[in-house]
């Protein structure tokens, strides 16, 4: 995996990429979770950790820093789910990826589902991971996992506290992860996102966009459904979302898409790809193998940004 930096749509964009298998090889696109400027750990492509290297031995891999995280700036349109989705679409086009399998963690999962709903010809499959952002919540009590974090926020100690709170055990919260989170928190994109989200107007706009994105996804599931196979992956002990929520997300997708899978990874929390990387790799790689067998080469189609 190598680090890349590129200006896409006027926005400095970064992430990790490996395309050593050639342009026509299957590409896995990883979209991390976390709300920029709000979640009490500074997320980014670094959150996937060593799992990216394992996938890169088999397929091309792209792990993006989403707007407001890592080294990716904020689009002129602001910080909303729609703006982030549009930037991912533009990034995949700019990097020359014709057809891909999206793997999204939490908010990244909702963005993956939005892309899959809007441009099904370009998306071979979707794997959602601990995707609380898309899961039905009903009238559940507000989740207080991140209540009363140590201050000041986004210091090494405060971020370690947040990451440990959402993990089944502390072993995946290592120095490499904390170093990357501290560096991300010190970067200009995170500082800009923090300033933006401190505004009630911007925070309300993001919340509204999140609700609208979920509503559009539910409408798709109630209508024609998603056109591609979907995985719902969840940690058995995720403090941010219940297994019941995970099952309802699975049922919602599976009602119109029979090629939907549900996987519960035992003894993991909200970061199953770090807590049990072997199980995570096995589940996603087997799913991707099935997609590759069905569609052995990318099908020509218009760019993601076109309709």
XYZ file of C-alpha atoms in Angstrom, residues 8-195:
188
model
C -9.977 16.127 -6.993
C -12.747 18.608 -7.731
C -10.611 21.341 -6.225
C -10.246 19.412 -2.950
C -6.960 18.009 -1.660
C -7.660 14.276 -1.403
C -5.546 11.542 0.148
C -5.611 7.906 1.119
C -3.870 4.590 0.537
C -3.784 2.664 -2.711
C -2.418 -0.537 -4.211
C -3.091 -1.321 -7.876
C -0.317 -3.818 -8.511
C -2.793 -6.352 -9.942
C -3.499 -4.248 -13.042
C -6.279 -1.918 -14.148
C -8.785 -4.680 -14.947
C -8.347 -6.488 -11.631
C -11.147 -6.210 -9.034
C -10.874 -3.167 -6.775
C -11.978 -2.965 -3.160
C -12.799 0.599 -2.068
C -12.717 1.141 1.698
C -14.727 4.013 3.213
C -14.050 4.679 6.891
C -16.536 5.753 9.536
C -16.648 8.601 11.998
C -18.314 12.009 11.651
C -15.600 14.582 10.874
C -15.158 17.134 13.633
C -17.631 15.370 15.910
C -16.653 11.751 16.623
C -14.152 11.845 19.529
C -11.450 10.016 17.581
C -9.938 11.386 14.380
C -10.827 8.784 11.793
C -9.429 8.299 8.317
C -8.117 5.570 6.065
C -5.665 4.689 8.849
C -8.509 3.213 10.911
C -8.492 0.061 8.711
C -4.977 -0.784 9.894
C -3.128 -3.836 8.633
C -6.265 -5.390 7.138
C -5.660 -3.326 3.996
C -2.309 -5.029 3.352
C -3.885 -8.456 3.497
C -6.531 -7.554 0.922
C -3.890 -5.896 -1.275
C -2.145 -9.236 -1.809
C -5.246 -10.453 -3.674
C -6.939 -7.417 -5.231
C -6.456 -3.766 -5.965
C -7.291 -1.687 -2.904
C -8.249 1.953 -2.431
C -8.808 3.395 1.055
C -9.899 7.028 0.953
C -9.643 9.704 3.592
C -13.162 11.114 3.460
C -13.704 14.904 3.485
C -12.680 16.456 6.791
C -10.563 13.443 7.772
C -6.920 12.522 7.302
C -5.501 14.601 4.466
C -8.752 15.310 2.597
C -10.209 18.784 2.729
C -13.836 19.884 2.807
C -15.705 20.480 -0.491
C -17.036 23.932 -1.286
C -20.547 22.503 -0.884
C -19.858 21.916 2.805
C -19.824 18.928 5.101
C -22.933 16.855 4.506
C -23.556 13.216 3.643
C -24.420 14.241 0.078
C -21.207 16.271 -0.258
C -19.100 13.384 1.067
C -20.864 10.929 -1.247
C -20.311 13.192 -4.250
C -16.618 13.506 -3.408
C -16.206 9.728 -3.138
C -17.905 9.385 -6.534
C -15.558 11.985 -8.046
C -12.515 10.363 -6.427
C -13.283 6.906 -7.806
C -13.710 8.433 -11.267
C -10.534 10.522 -11.030
C -8.506 7.492 -9.961
C -9.684 5.501 -12.969
C -11.660 2.792 -11.195
C -14.308 1.404 -13.545
C -16.078 -1.068 -11.254
C -15.574 -1.712 -7.571
C -16.707 -3.453 -4.413
C -17.433 -0.892 -1.671
C -16.598 -1.686 1.952
C -17.937 0.925 4.350
C -17.591 1.264 8.110
C -20.459 3.039 9.913
C -20.952 6.378 8.070
C -18.822 4.983 5.245
C -21.342 2.154 4.967
C -24.234 4.571 4.494
C -22.219 6.391 1.828
C -21.513 3.053 0.104
C -25.231 2.233 0.126
C -26.038 5.676 -1.293
C -23.561 5.150 -4.132
C -24.939 1.668 -4.776
C -28.487 3.010 -4.923
C -27.600 5.791 -7.335
C -25.115 4.099 -9.683
C -25.672 0.321 -9.571
C -23.812 -0.396 -12.834
C -20.536 0.691 -11.281
C -20.843 -1.112 -7.936
C -20.234 -4.872 -7.951
C -21.113 -5.366 -4.270
C -21.360 -3.617 -0.925
C -20.066 -4.746 2.461
C -21.273 -2.676 5.408
C -19.334 -2.948 8.663
C -20.858 -1.903 12.008
C -23.082 0.410 9.968
C -25.070 2.041 12.743
C -25.591 5.069 10.470
C -27.837 3.042 8.151
C -29.443 0.716 10.694
C -33.024 1.409 11.823
C -33.060 2.923 15.295
C -36.744 3.563 15.993
C -37.361 5.086 19.411
C -34.232 3.666 21.037
C -32.662 5.463 23.980
C -29.817 7.782 22.980
C -26.496 5.938 22.905
C -24.195 7.332 25.615
C -21.007 5.427 24.798
C -19.115 8.627 24.008
C -20.630 10.661 26.846
C -18.178 12.600 29.034
C -14.915 12.013 27.146
C -11.657 13.168 28.726
C -10.719 16.707 27.767
C -9.204 18.256 25.817
C -10.746 16.329 22.971
C -8.623 14.625 20.300
C -5.520 14.401 22.430
C -3.822 10.999 22.506
C -5.373 10.171 25.891
C -8.860 11.273 24.853
C -8.757 9.349 21.569
C -7.445 6.212 23.289
C -10.397 6.452 25.689
C -12.875 6.723 22.780
C -11.378 3.854 20.785
C -11.197 1.603 23.839
C -14.840 2.384 24.639
C -15.997 0.976 21.310
C -13.733 -2.099 21.279
C -14.351 -5.472 22.882
C -10.745 -5.504 24.122
C -7.921 -2.978 24.073
C -5.342 -5.001 22.131
C -6.153 -3.453 18.707
C -5.689 0.079 20.083
C -1.941 0.143 19.526
C 0.648 2.910 19.236
C 0.484 2.926 15.425
C -3.252 3.629 15.492
C -2.962 6.314 18.162
C -0.053 7.974 16.355
C -2.145 8.114 13.170
C -5.188 9.477 15.028
C -3.124 12.175 16.741
C -1.583 13.176 13.400
C -5.035 13.309 11.794
C -6.388 15.453 14.637
C -3.540 17.919 14.115
C -4.187 18.172 10.372
C -5.905 21.078 8.654
C -8.904 18.990 7.414
C -9.824 17.844 10.933
C -9.389 21.344 12.357
C -11.597 22.756 9.598
C -14.232 20.080 10.223
C -14.104 20.759 13.965
C -14.648 24.481 13.401
